[in-house]
Every structure is written in C-alpha cells, then in structure tokens.
mmCIF file of C-alpha atoms and ligand atoms in Angstrom:
data_model
loop_
_atom_site.group_PDB
_atom_site.id
_atom_site.type_symbol
_atom_site.label_atom_id
_atom_site.label_comp_id
_atom_site.label_asym_id
_atom_site.label_seq_id
_atom_site.Cartn_x
_atom_site.Cartn_y
_atom_site.Cartn_z
ATOM 1 C CA MET A 637 153.656 210.911 46.430
ATOM 2 C CA HIS A 638 150.317 212.055 47.241
ATOM 3 C CA ASN A 639 149.753 214.891 49.845
ATOM 4 C CA VAL A 640 145.655 215.333 50.767
ATOM 5 C CA ARG A 641 143.941 216.142 53.414
ATOM 6 C CA LYS A 642 140.105 214.909 54.372
ATOM 7 C CA VAL A 643 138.029 217.936 54.892
ATOM 8 C CA THR A 644 134.377 216.080 55.500
ATOM 9 C CA ASP A 645 133.983 212.527 55.227
ATOM 10 C CA ASP A 646 133.389 212.671 51.538
ATOM 11 C CA LEU A 647 135.442 215.787 50.399
ATOM 12 C CA TYR A 648 139.263 216.008 50.121
ATOM 13 C CA TRP A 649 141.571 218.987 50.052
ATOM 14 C CA VAL A 650 143.731 218.017 46.772
ATOM 15 C CA GLY A 651 145.750 221.231 46.474
ATOM 16 C CA ALA A 652 149.312 222.433 47.581
ATOM 17 C CA SER A 653 151.819 225.062 48.566
ATOM 18 C CA ASP A 654 154.104 227.050 46.589
ATOM 19 C CA ARG A 655 157.352 228.709 48.408
ATOM 20 C CA ARG A 656 159.215 228.871 45.490
ATOM 21 C CA LEU A 657 157.404 231.826 43.764
ATOM 22 C CA ALA A 658 158.495 235.025 44.147
ATOM 23 C CA LEU A 659 155.855 237.333 43.042
ATOM 24 C CA PHE A 660 152.466 236.450 43.052
ATOM 25 C CA GLU A 661 150.593 237.521 39.647
ATOM 26 C CA ASN A 662 154.178 238.741 38.919
ATOM 27 C CA ILE A 663 153.984 241.924 41.059
ATOM 28 C CA HIS A 664 153.161 240.994 44.874
ATOM 29 C CA PRO A 665 155.619 239.893 46.920
ATOM 30 C CA LEU A 666 155.159 236.188 48.663
ATOM 31 C CA PRO A 667 157.746 235.737 51.457
ATOM 32 C CA GLU A 668 155.528 233.189 53.198
ATOM 33 C CA GLY A 669 154.035 231.599 49.709
ATOM 34 C CA VAL A 670 151.007 230.794 48.608
ATOM 35 C CA SER A 671 148.579 227.779 48.564
ATOM 36 C CA TYR A 672 146.344 226.906 45.892
ATOM 37 C CA ASN A 673 143.701 224.791 47.020
ATOM 38 C CA ALA A 674 141.374 222.183 44.810
ATOM 39 C CA TYR A 675 138.995 219.794 46.374
ATOM 40 C CA VAL A 676 137.532 216.099 45.065
ATOM 41 C CA LEU A 677 134.143 215.278 46.454
ATOM 42 C CA MET A 678 133.644 211.437 46.269
ATOM 43 C CA ASP A 679 129.598 211.408 45.545
ATOM 44 C CA GLU A 680 127.972 208.941 43.366
ATOM 45 C CA LYS A 681 129.402 210.772 40.648
ATOM 46 C CA THR A 682 133.229 212.038 41.328
ATOM 47 C CA VAL A 683 133.364 215.966 41.380
ATOM 48 C CA LEU A 684 136.980 218.149 41.243
ATOM 49 C CA VAL A 685 136.245 221.434 42.210
ATOM 50 C CA ASP A 686 138.753 223.646 40.693
ATOM 51 C CA THR A 687 142.344 223.314 39.271
ATOM 52 C CA ALA A 688 145.624 224.534 40.364
ATOM 53 C CA ASP A 689 148.511 226.646 38.997
ATOM 54 C CA TRP A 690 151.004 224.589 36.925
ATOM 55 C CA SER A 691 153.684 225.183 39.332
ATOM 56 C CA VAL A 692 152.018 222.560 41.601
ATOM 57 C CA GLY A 693 150.888 220.964 38.690
ATOM 58 C CA LYS A 694 152.363 217.519 39.769
ATOM 59 C CA GLN A 695 151.494 217.309 43.205
ATOM 60 C CA PHE A 696 148.093 218.333 42.329
ATOM 61 C CA ILE A 697 147.558 215.843 39.584
ATOM 62 C CA GLU A 698 148.808 212.918 42.416
ATOM 63 C CA ASN A 699 146.361 214.167 44.677
ATOM 64 C CA VAL A 700 143.088 213.998 41.969
ATOM 65 C CA GLU A 701 144.209 210.426 41.270
ATOM 66 C CA TYR A 702 144.758 209.128 44.595
ATOM 67 C CA VAL A 703 141.591 210.186 45.918
ATOM 68 C CA LEU A 704 139.439 209.240 43.111
ATOM 69 C CA ASN A 705 141.432 205.629 43.351
ATOM 70 C CA GLY A 706 140.962 204.506 39.837
ATOM 71 C CA LYS A 707 137.510 205.962 39.235
ATOM 72 C CA PRO A 708 136.930 208.116 36.596
ATOM 73 C CA LEU A 709 136.414 212.008 37.057
ATOM 74 C CA ASP A 710 132.798 212.883 36.315
ATOM 75 C CA VAL A 711 132.353 216.240 36.955
ATOM 76 C CA LEU A 712 134.914 219.499 37.188
ATOM 77 C CA VAL A 713 133.810 222.489 38.652
ATOM 78 C CA VAL A 714 135.478 225.595 37.370
ATOM 79 C CA ASN A 715 134.507 228.527 39.500
ATOM 80 C CA HIS A 716 137.746 230.605 38.810
ATOM 81 C CA LEU A 717 139.328 230.750 35.183
ATOM 82 C CA GLU A 718 142.395 232.891 36.318
ATOM 83 C CA PRO A 719 145.740 230.792 35.739
ATOM 84 C CA ASP A 720 146.894 230.675 39.237
ATOM 85 C CA HIS A 721 143.742 227.821 39.338
ATOM 86 C CA ALA A 722 143.149 226.889 35.632
ATOM 87 C CA ALA A 723 146.709 226.543 34.769
ATOM 88 C CA THR A 724 146.108 222.587 34.998
ATOM 89 C CA LEU A 725 142.744 222.629 33.650
ATOM 90 C CA GLY A 726 143.830 221.239 30.341
ATOM 91 C CA GLU A 727 145.715 218.403 32.008
ATOM 92 C CA ILE A 728 142.651 217.419 33.457
ATOM 93 C CA LEU A 729 140.948 217.373 29.867
ATOM 94 C CA LEU A 730 143.553 215.472 28.513
ATOM 95 C CA ARG A 731 143.044 212.805 31.223
ATOM 96 C CA TYR A 732 139.597 212.564 31.910
ATOM 97 C CA PRO A 733 137.899 213.660 28.463
ATOM 98 C CA ASP A 734 134.936 212.625 29.533
ATOM 99 C CA VAL A 735 134.269 215.021 31.967
ATOM 100 C CA THR A 736 131.889 217.512 32.352
ATOM 101 C CA VAL A 737 132.752 220.649 33.032
ATOM 102 C CA ILE A 738 130.243 222.843 35.144
ATOM 103 C CA THR A 739 130.853 226.752 34.818
ATOM 104 C CA THR A 740 129.396 229.600 34.095
ATOM 105 C CA ALA A 741 129.324 231.148 29.840
ATOM 106 C CA LYS A 742 131.966 233.642 30.647
ATOM 107 C CA GLY A 743 133.783 230.820 32.332
ATOM 108 C CA LYS A 744 133.849 228.769 29.138
ATOM 109 C CA ALA A 745 134.541 231.710 27.011
ATOM 110 C CA PHE A 746 137.617 232.535 29.093
ATOM 111 C CA ALA A 747 138.560 228.729 28.742
ATOM 112 C CA GLU A 748 138.621 228.920 25.298
ATOM 113 C CA GLN A 749 140.735 232.254 24.960
ATOM 114 C CA PHE A 750 143.309 230.322 27.167
ATOM 115 C CA GLY A 751 143.279 227.546 25.104
ATOM 116 C CA TYR A 752 141.510 224.733 26.375
ATOM 117 C CA GLU A 753 138.668 223.080 24.629
ATOM 118 C CA ILE A 754 135.869 221.670 26.433
ATOM 119 C CA LYS A 755 133.903 219.085 25.001
ATOM 120 C CA ASN A 756 131.199 218.906 27.346
ATOM 121 C CA ALA A 757 130.211 222.001 28.910
ATOM 122 C CA ASP A 758 127.454 222.296 31.279
ATOM 123 C CA ILE A 759 126.534 226.171 31.612
ATOM 124 C CA VAL A 760 125.177 227.294 34.762
ATOM 125 C CA LYS A 761 123.265 230.688 35.735
ATOM 126 C CA ASN A 762 122.921 232.334 38.905
ATOM 127 C CA GLY A 763 120.969 230.218 41.145
ATOM 128 C CA ASP A 764 121.163 226.833 38.947
ATOM 129 C CA SER A 765 121.531 223.638 41.072
ATOM 130 C CA ARG A 766 122.918 220.184 39.825
ATOM 131 C CA SER A 767 122.935 216.962 42.328
ATOM 132 C CA PHE A 768 125.897 214.406 42.288
ATOM 133 C CA GLY A 769 123.940 211.666 44.063
ATOM 134 C CA ALA A 770 123.561 212.708 48.407
ATOM 135 C CA HIS A 771 125.494 216.246 47.357
ATOM 136 C CA GLU A 772 123.637 219.053 45.481
ATOM 137 C CA PHE A 773 125.397 222.219 44.668
ATOM 138 C CA THR A 774 123.830 225.796 44.006
ATOM 139 C CA PHE A 775 125.986 228.203 42.184
ATOM 140 C CA VAL A 776 126.293 231.810 42.944
ATOM 141 C CA ALA A 777 127.324 234.220 40.294
ATOM 142 C CA ALA A 778 129.999 236.542 42.150
ATOM 143 C CA PRO A 779 131.199 238.574 39.231
ATOM 144 C CA MET A 780 134.713 240.465 39.473
ATOM 145 C CA VAL A 781 135.624 238.515 42.722
ATOM 146 C CA HIS A 782 137.822 238.747 41.088
ATOM 147 C CA TRP A 783 137.098 238.218 37.242
ATOM 148 C CA PRO A 784 133.760 238.740 35.854
ATOM 149 C CA GLU A 785 133.560 234.990 34.991
ATOM 150 C CA VAL A 786 133.190 233.934 38.595
ATOM 151 C CA MET A 787 130.913 231.920 40.504
ATOM 152 C CA VAL A 788 130.828 230.285 43.939
ATOM 153 C CA SER A 789 129.533 226.975 44.475
ATOM 154 C CA PHE A 790 127.391 226.426 47.775
ATOM 155 C CA ASP A 791 126.621 222.545 48.943
ATOM 156 C CA SER A 792 123.247 222.719 50.600
ATOM 157 C CA THR A 793 123.670 219.360 51.788
ATOM 158 C CA ASN A 794 126.346 219.928 54.452
ATOM 159 C CA GLY A 795 126.467 223.649 53.895
ATOM 160 C CA VAL A 796 130.274 223.735 52.105
ATOM 161 C CA LEU A 797 130.434 227.053 50.490
ATOM 162 C CA PHE A 798 133.733 226.857 47.599
ATOM 163 C CA SER A 799 134.160 230.614 47.720
ATOM 164 C CA ALA A 800 136.599 230.966 44.855
ATOM 165 C CA ASP A 801 138.960 233.755 45.254
ATOM 166 C CA ALA A 802 136.982 235.063 47.911
ATOM 167 C CA PHE A 803 138.205 234.630 52.016
ATOM 168 C CA GLY A 804 141.594 233.523 50.555
ATOM 169 C CA SER A 805 144.951 234.567 51.645
ATOM 170 C CA PHE A 806 148.588 234.541 50.916
ATOM 171 C CA LYS A 807 150.831 232.171 53.091
ATOM 172 C CA ALA A 808 151.754 228.500 52.362
ATOM 173 C CA LEU A 809 149.327 226.033 54.651
ATOM 174 C CA ASP A 810 152.390 224.416 56.354
ATOM 175 C CA GLY A 811 150.313 221.584 57.128
ATOM 176 C CA LYS A 812 147.628 223.546 58.638
ATOM 177 C CA LEU A 813 144.222 223.434 56.594
ATOM 178 C CA PHE A 814 141.664 224.669 58.963
ATOM 179 C CA ASP A 815 141.298 228.206 60.699
ATOM 180 C CA ASP A 816 141.442 226.505 64.036
ATOM 181 C CA GLU A 817 144.681 224.937 63.476
ATOM 182 C CA VAL A 818 146.126 228.232 63.808
ATOM 183 C CA ASP A 819 146.903 231.336 65.307
ATOM 184 C CA TYR A 820 144.747 233.290 62.583
ATOM 185 C CA ALA A 821 144.872 236.654 64.312
ATOM 186 C CA ARG A 822 148.367 236.567 65.147
ATOM 187 C CA ASP A 823 150.252 234.379 62.084
ATOM 188 C CA TRP A 824 147.604 235.171 59.379
ATOM 189 C CA ILE A 825 145.808 238.256 59.255
ATOM 190 C CA ASP A 826 148.454 240.627 57.745
ATOM 191 C CA GLU A 827 148.641 238.136 54.790
ATOM 192 C CA ALA A 828 144.710 237.648 54.486
ATOM 193 C CA ARG A 829 144.551 241.650 54.457
ATOM 194 C CA ARG A 830 147.535 241.961 52.136
ATOM 195 C CA TYR A 831 145.969 239.405 49.749
ATOM 196 C CA TYR A 832 142.369 240.985 49.594
ATOM 197 C CA ALA A 833 143.359 244.446 49.418
ATOM 198 C CA ASN A 834 145.821 243.911 46.780
ATOM 199 C CA ILE A 835 143.762 241.267 44.768
ATOM 200 C CA VAL A 836 140.029 242.523 45.177
ATOM 201 C CA GLY A 837 140.328 245.386 47.118
ATOM 202 C CA LYS A 838 139.230 247.264 43.926
ATOM 203 C CA TYR A 839 136.105 245.243 43.881
ATOM 204 C CA GLY A 840 134.535 246.167 47.283
ATOM 205 C CA LYS A 841 131.087 246.695 45.666
ATOM 206 C CA ASN A 842 130.805 243.188 44.088
ATOM 207 C CA VAL A 843 132.226 241.722 47.371
ATOM 208 C CA THR A 844 129.477 243.304 49.317
ATOM 209 C CA ALA A 845 127.072 242.016 46.885
ATOM 210 C CA LEU A 846 128.306 238.533 47.134
ATOM 211 C CA LEU A 847 128.467 238.812 50.862
ATOM 212 C CA LYS A 848 124.511 239.811 50.851
ATOM 213 C CA LYS A 849 123.804 236.694 48.484
ATOM 214 C CA ALA A 850 125.542 234.544 50.688
ATOM 215 C CA ALA A 851 124.183 235.994 54.067
ATOM 216 C CA PRO A 852 120.944 233.719 54.176
ATOM 217 C CA LEU A 853 122.701 230.490 53.535
ATOM 218 C CA ASP A 854 123.486 228.154 56.254
ATOM 219 C CA ILE A 855 127.485 227.898 55.688
ATOM 220 C CA LYS A 856 129.064 226.100 57.794
ATOM 221 C CA MET A 857 132.427 225.567 56.304
ATOM 222 C CA ILE A 858 134.263 228.063 53.606
ATOM 223 C CA CYS A 859 136.597 226.453 51.272
ATOM 224 C CA PRO A 860 138.703 229.427 49.413
ATOM 225 C CA LEU A 861 141.442 228.809 46.736
ATOM 226 C CA HIS A 862 144.182 229.780 48.477
ATOM 227 C CA GLY A 863 144.443 229.823 52.387
ATOM 228 C CA LEU A 864 142.829 228.086 54.831
ATOM 229 C CA ILE A 865 139.670 226.630 55.397
ATOM 230 C CA TRP A 866 137.043 228.545 57.969
ATOM 231 C CA ARG A 867 135.095 226.046 59.629
ATOM 232 C CA SER A 868 135.318 227.809 63.416
ATOM 233 C CA GLY A 869 135.614 231.432 62.972
ATOM 234 C CA ILE A 870 133.382 232.447 60.190
ATOM 235 C CA ASP A 871 131.831 235.504 61.778
ATOM 236 C CA TYR A 872 135.347 236.599 62.531
ATOM 237 C CA VAL A 873 136.204 236.231 58.702
ATOM 238 C CA VAL A 874 133.209 237.543 57.404
ATOM 239 C CA ASP A 875 133.254 240.561 59.377
ATOM 240 C CA LYS A 876 136.772 241.697 58.105
ATOM 241 C CA HIS A 877 135.834 241.209 54.698
ATOM 242 C CA GLN A 878 132.572 243.424 55.635
ATOM 243 C CA LYS A 879 135.112 246.246 56.493
ATOM 244 C CA TRP A 880 137.082 245.586 53.691
ATOM 245 C CA ALA A 881 135.028 245.640 51.430
ATOM 246 C CA SER A 882 133.057 248.633 52.589
ATOM 247 C CA TYR A 883 136.566 250.452 52.861
ATOM 248 C CA THR A 884 135.838 250.756 56.825
ATOM 249 C CA PRO A 885 138.778 251.185 58.819
ATOM 250 C CA GLU A 886 139.477 247.942 61.210
ATOM 251 C CA GLU A 887 141.330 250.395 63.675
ATOM 252 C CA GLN A 888 141.801 253.930 64.242
ATOM 253 C CA GLY A 889 145.670 254.589 63.569
ATOM 254 C CA VAL A 890 148.032 256.436 61.013
ATOM 255 C CA VAL A 891 150.331 255.175 58.111
ATOM 256 C CA ILE A 892 153.239 257.422 57.155
ATOM 257 C CA ALA A 893 154.466 256.767 53.717
ATOM 258 C CA TYR A 894 157.647 258.590 52.799
ATOM 259 C CA ALA A 895 159.433 258.999 49.854
ATOM 260 C CA SER A 896 162.925 260.649 50.561
ATOM 261 C CA MET A 897 165.862 261.115 48.651
ATOM 262 C CA TYR A 898 168.742 262.261 51.300
ATOM 263 C CA GLY A 899 167.028 261.660 54.424
ATOM 264 C CA ASP A 900 165.077 265.050 55.403
ATOM 265 C CA THR A 901 161.746 263.967 54.024
ATOM 266 C CA GLU A 902 162.479 260.619 56.593
ATOM 267 C CA ASN A 903 163.542 262.580 59.048
ATOM 268 C CA ALA A 904 159.894 264.991 59.412
ATOM 269 C CA ALA A 905 157.947 261.605 58.534
ATOM 270 C CA ASP A 906 159.666 260.263 61.910
ATOM 271 C CA ILE A 907 159.279 263.815 63.471
ATOM 272 C CA LEU A 908 155.253 263.396 63.157
ATOM 273 C CA ALA A 909 155.691 259.461 64.306
ATOM 274 C CA VAL A 910 157.302 260.777 67.503
ATOM 275 C CA LYS A 911 154.663 263.748 67.652
ATOM 276 C CA LEU A 912 151.971 261.313 67.123
ATOM 277 C CA ALA A 913 153.257 258.876 70.076
ATOM 278 C CA GLU A 914 153.223 261.544 72.208
ATOM 279 C CA ALA A 915 149.699 262.654 71.641
ATOM 280 C CA GLY A 916 148.767 259.027 72.530
ATOM 281 C CA VAL A 917 147.886 257.758 69.215
ATOM 282 C CA LYS A 918 149.164 254.037 69.638
ATOM 283 C CA ASN A 919 149.010 252.747 65.871
ATOM 284 C CA VAL A 920 151.392 254.436 63.785
ATOM 285 C CA LYS A 921 152.918 252.837 60.769
ATOM 286 C CA VAL A 922 155.961 254.048 58.914
ATOM 287 C CA TYR A 923 157.194 253.199 55.534
ATOM 288 C CA ASP A 924 159.749 254.058 53.252
ATOM 289 C CA VAL A 925 158.020 253.670 49.964
ATOM 290 C CA SER A 926 161.330 253.370 48.335
ATOM 291 C CA LYS A 927 162.200 250.106 50.347
ATOM 292 C CA THR A 928 159.032 248.643 51.372
ATOM 293 C CA ASP A 929 156.607 247.124 48.755
ATOM 294 C CA ARG A 930 153.341 248.812 47.886
ATOM 295 C CA SER A 931 151.002 245.819 48.494
ATOM 296 C CA TYR A 932 151.881 246.301 52.378
ATOM 297 C CA VAL A 933 151.461 250.084 52.305
ATOM 298 C CA ILE A 934 148.164 249.294 50.638
ATOM 299 C CA ALA A 935 147.262 246.701 52.990
ATOM 300 C CA ASP A 936 147.918 248.726 56.125
ATOM 301 C CA MET A 937 145.638 251.378 54.308
ATOM 302 C CA PHE A 938 142.972 249.082 54.527
ATOM 303 C CA LYS A 939 143.609 248.681 57.809
ATOM 304 C CA TYR A 940 144.153 252.094 59.801
ATOM 305 C CA SER A 941 141.864 255.251 59.786
ATOM 306 C CA HIS A 942 144.437 257.854 58.651
ATOM 307 C CA PHE A 943 147.284 258.184 55.958
ATOM 308 C CA VAL A 944 150.023 260.722 55.429
ATOM 309 C CA LEU A 945 151.924 260.758 52.284
ATOM 310 C CA ALA A 946 155.506 262.930 52.654
ATOM 311 C CA SER A 947 157.152 263.234 49.563
ATOM 312 C CA VAL A 948 160.248 265.335 48.118
ATOM 313 C CA THR A 949 159.761 266.888 44.660
ATOM 314 C CA TYR A 950 161.494 265.157 41.777
ATOM 315 C CA ASN A 951 161.808 266.342 38.393
ATOM 316 C CA LEU A 952 159.043 268.959 39.185
ATOM 317 C CA GLY A 953 156.946 265.860 40.233
ATOM 318 C CA ILE A 954 155.734 263.642 42.727
ATOM 319 C CA PHE A 955 159.010 261.381 43.757
ATOM 320 C CA PRO A 956 158.601 258.010 41.248
ATOM 321 C CA THR A 957 157.968 255.366 44.276
ATOM 322 C CA MET A 958 155.413 257.728 45.675
ATOM 323 C CA HIS A 959 153.656 257.811 42.445
ATOM 324 C CA ASP A 960 153.651 254.467 42.205
ATOM 325 C CA LEU A 961 151.851 254.179 45.711
ATOM 326 C CA LEU A 962 149.207 256.760 44.474
ATOM 327 C CA SER A 963 148.691 254.726 41.514
ATOM 328 C CA ASP A 964 147.877 251.744 43.335
ATOM 329 C CA MET A 965 145.782 253.649 45.706
ATOM 330 C CA LYS A 966 143.747 254.608 43.024
ATOM 331 C CA ALA A 967 143.156 251.856 41.404
ATOM 332 C CA LEU A 968 142.623 250.051 44.424
ATOM 333 C CA ASN A 969 140.039 252.428 45.219
ATOM 334 C CA VAL A 970 141.531 253.226 48.937
ATOM 335 C CA SER A 971 138.975 255.511 50.417
ATOM 336 C CA ASN A 972 136.919 256.738 53.281
ATOM 337 C CA ARG A 973 140.225 258.026 55.094
ATOM 338 C CA THR A 974 141.703 261.251 56.770
ATOM 339 C CA ALA A 975 144.626 261.917 54.753
ATOM 340 C CA ALA A 976 147.403 264.799 55.170
ATOM 341 C CA ILE A 977 150.390 265.866 52.985
ATOM 342 C CA ILE A 978 154.031 266.918 53.541
ATOM 343 C CA GLU A 979 155.814 268.349 50.888
ATOM 344 C CA ASN A 980 159.621 268.828 50.382
ATOM 345 C CA GLY A 981 161.760 270.495 47.474
ATOM 346 C CA THR A 982 164.960 272.794 47.567
ATOM 347 C CA TRP A 983 163.247 274.944 44.931
ATOM 348 C CA ALA A 984 160.220 275.042 43.015
ATOM 349 C CA VAL A 985 158.294 272.824 45.356
ATOM 350 C CA LYS A 986 155.317 271.022 43.754
ATOM 351 C CA SER A 987 154.952 267.415 45.384
ATOM 352 C CA GLY A 988 152.427 268.606 47.479
ATOM 353 C CA THR A 989 150.039 270.158 45.259
ATOM 354 C CA LEU A 990 150.202 267.255 42.709
ATOM 355 C CA MET A 991 149.585 264.616 45.544
ATOM 356 C CA GLN A 992 146.763 266.836 46.643
ATOM 357 C CA ALA A 993 145.265 266.624 43.524
ATOM 358 C CA GLU A 994 145.740 262.635 43.102
ATOM 359 C CA LEU A 995 144.195 262.577 46.632
ATOM 360 C CA GLU A 996 141.279 264.564 45.278
ATOM 361 C CA SER A 997 140.518 262.532 42.487
ATOM 362 C CA MET A 998 139.925 259.325 44.747
ATOM 363 C CA LYS A 999 136.760 258.934 46.829
ATOM 364 C CA ASP A 1000 135.993 260.007 50.274
ATOM 365 C CA ILE A 1001 139.305 261.318 51.014
ATOM 366 C CA ALA A 1002 139.242 264.195 54.029
ATOM 367 C CA LEU A 1003 142.171 265.833 53.330
ATOM 368 C CA LEU A 1004 143.392 267.556 56.563
ATOM 369 C CA ASP A 1005 144.379 271.469 56.257
ATOM 370 C CA GLU A 1006 147.736 270.850 57.983
ATOM 371 C CA LYS A 1007 149.699 270.540 54.956
ATOM 372 C CA VAL A 1008 153.434 270.633 55.835
ATOM 373 C CA SER A 1009 155.577 272.480 53.266
ATOM 374 C CA LEU A 1010 159.732 272.235 53.742
ATOM 375 C CA LEU A 1011 162.435 273.576 51.986
ATOM 376 C CA SER A 1012 165.107 270.873 51.983
ATOM 377 C CA SER A 1013 164.946 270.181 55.905
ATOM 378 C CA VAL A 1014 163.218 270.453 58.961
ATOM 379 C CA LYS A 1015 163.679 273.633 61.019
ATOM 380 C CA GLU A 1016 161.865 275.368 63.790
ATOM 381 C CA ASP A 1017 158.645 276.220 61.906
ATOM 382 C CA GLY A 1018 158.975 273.221 60.292
ATOM 383 C CA GLU A 1019 158.527 271.056 63.623
ATOM 384 C CA ALA A 1020 155.766 273.320 64.627
ATOM 385 C CA ALA A 1021 153.978 272.516 61.097
ATOM 386 C CA LEU A 1022 154.354 268.817 62.283
ATOM 387 C CA CYS A 1023 153.343 269.436 65.570
ATOM 388 C CA ALA A 1024 150.251 270.831 64.411
ATOM 389 C CA LEU A 1025 149.641 268.225 62.052
ATOM 390 C CA ALA A 1026 150.081 265.472 64.641
ATOM 391 C CA ASP A 1027 147.729 267.303 67.369
ATOM 392 C CA ALA A 1028 144.853 267.841 64.299
ATOM 393 C CA ILE A 1029 145.557 263.772 63.517
ATOM 394 C CA ALA A 1030 145.173 262.663 67.269
ATOM 395 C CA ALA A 1031 142.186 265.365 67.437
ATOM 396 C CA SER A 1032 140.370 263.593 64.333
ATOM 397 C CA ILE A 1033 141.034 260.011 66.035
ATOM 398 C CA ASN A 1034 139.766 261.138 69.590
ATOM 399 C CA ALA A 1035 136.795 262.726 67.524
HETATM 400 FE FE1 LIG B 1191 143.393 233.180 42.606
HETATM 401 FE FE2 LIG B 1191 141.730 235.397 40.780
HETATM 402 O O1 LIG B 1191 143.152 233.762 40.973
#
C-alpha cells in the first residue's frame, strides 16, 4: 500500500524509512533508522526528484505510481548518484523508458559507472533552469556535498530547495515529515550532527560554498534526501550547518575519549572528568573508544570546543581503537579545537608522543602543554597532573 505525504499543493513526499539497516554505508550504526526521501511534483510535466535505496524500493515505487495516478513520468531530476538514493534509478528507467533525466555531466557518468543507461539525458550546469509548467527549477552545483556530481535544485516558483544530502539526518521519520512536527533540539539534533560530521564533515569548505550560493535565494522550504523537511526552523538549521562547516564549536565543553585495557587509563579519564566538574566545566562527555562507535565521539567533537585523548600504549603504539578514532578525526577534518593528551603504559610509554604527532598533522588543533604521563596507574603525582590539566582546560574555556 502506498504511504505518501503532501508537502505543498502539488508536491508529494514519496520516500520511506528503513529501521532494519544496521550500518549506514556499512559503517555507521543506525539505532534509530534512516529515511530515504524522494519527491514527486505534479505540474504540467510530472517530475520525480531523486529516487531511493533498494531496501525501500517496493514502497518507493508504490508511492510514485500512486501519486502519478496513471500519468507517465516525464522528468526525473537526479541530484545525487550515491546508491542510497540512486539504487532504484534503473527501476524507474525500466518503468518509464521515455523519462528525461536531468542531472550533471558527472551525474550521467556516475550513472553509467553504476550500470544505468540513460537514453534521454538533459545535462545541466550550475545556474541552468528548466520549466515544468507552473514551476521552474534552477540547478545549483554542489560538488562534494557529498560527492562530486551533486547538485541541488531550487524551485523559484515556491521557494522549495531540494538539497540532496545537505541538511539531512539519520533517524526514521515515524510518521512525521516537517521540522515543526517534532521537538528537533530534543529528539533530532544529535542524530543530525552525527550524520553531518561523519558523512560530510570532511567537506566543510564545500558546504560553506553551497551555503553562500544559497544565501541570496528566497528559501521557504528545504527538502533533503534524509530526515525531516525544513519549513519553520530554517534559520536554526542553517546556523548549525554554518558552525559545523566552519568547524566552529557549538558549545564550550570537553570530550574525553579513552582507550583502556584493564581500567587504569579509564580511571585517569574519570578522575579528569570529576576535576573538570569541580572546576565548573558543565559539558563533559566521557567515551570508551573500545565500546562506543567512533561516529558518536566524532559528532561530539564537532559539538564541543575541547577534547582529551587518553590511551594506553599497545605493541609500542597507540591502542588500536584510539588509532582508528584518530584516523577518522583526520579524515573528517576535526579542527579548530583545544586538545590534551593522557598516555599510559607499564614500560616504554609511547602512546602520548605518537598521539601528539597525529594531532599535529591535523589543522588548527591547539595542544595544551599539560600532558599527563602515567606508569601503569594513577598515583599521587598522576592525580596532581590530572588536576593541573583540568585547571588548564577550565581556564581556557573561561578565557
Ligand atoms: Fe545520502 Fe551521499 O548519499
């Protein structure tokens, strides 16, 4: 059975939610699911904006056919070719062989790479427009948000921006579709940040460029490919994206990420957290990087101003789960943060020097001098060093 929602008088959401998928891109956990959004515009021409993941393909096709109500599909706009959206492109081409596919030159090339033969391609460049009757779309190139072929489509008739991956989020929709149907700051922002940081976090410059291009447009509604449609809190979500894209912390606070084998490095992390609380620092998050998926730690690094990495030495190196976190931090361009290091080991303590080298290879990471070096466990001198580190962090937060 179809399951669609009306977005405007002649625009329909034809997507679906997936709560079964364990890992987005086969790497990021999805405890609350994800939605794949697509839209049908019923103008003089019928227009489908993007397709959907194969996992929701049956529901998506049923939705499209219901809205078309026997009419042929005239136009398919493909803003993004990644298979979480374009996996059903081939199905649409089979069912509507005369459809004209509007996409970028790279979009067409990627479609062919994935095995889709587009007979009627209408290749558009940045700034090109197409009229479908009452509605006119202008296409805006958005390379690397999140792939190089990406464009966004702006309906200048009613101010609807089809934003591809931009302004998206993890999380199934659970019947809701618009930002004003939920308590976004309570129920959605953490999954939106985790999506942003881990999916497009690396491409802050490109997101900033898209935000600049979009600034002069009279945007009334943002329709992304994942998550809720924005119609009430557009300023709120643009502000969040400006901060994330420029690597500006949302709040002063400290993420303590530790890698511990037998609990002694964990003990140091917990002591530091207590001393930070006693020093008046309100936002402190402590993560065991062997337990918590890295995507959550990275998301909080995008949120807060400071982080502390605490790692035991392992095979004369950084503990593997901490090494993985550092690798993701570098790949996702975590920058413009104040950081500190706690190292531990029973002999040949190396993790601190190695973590420092990793952090020095990242952009705009201000490393505090108060490095804490432990031999096996925290003793009085270690506690004093953790106290000094907490004071230094508190001072830099209050500066
Ligand atoms: Fe949601 Fe880059 O695909």
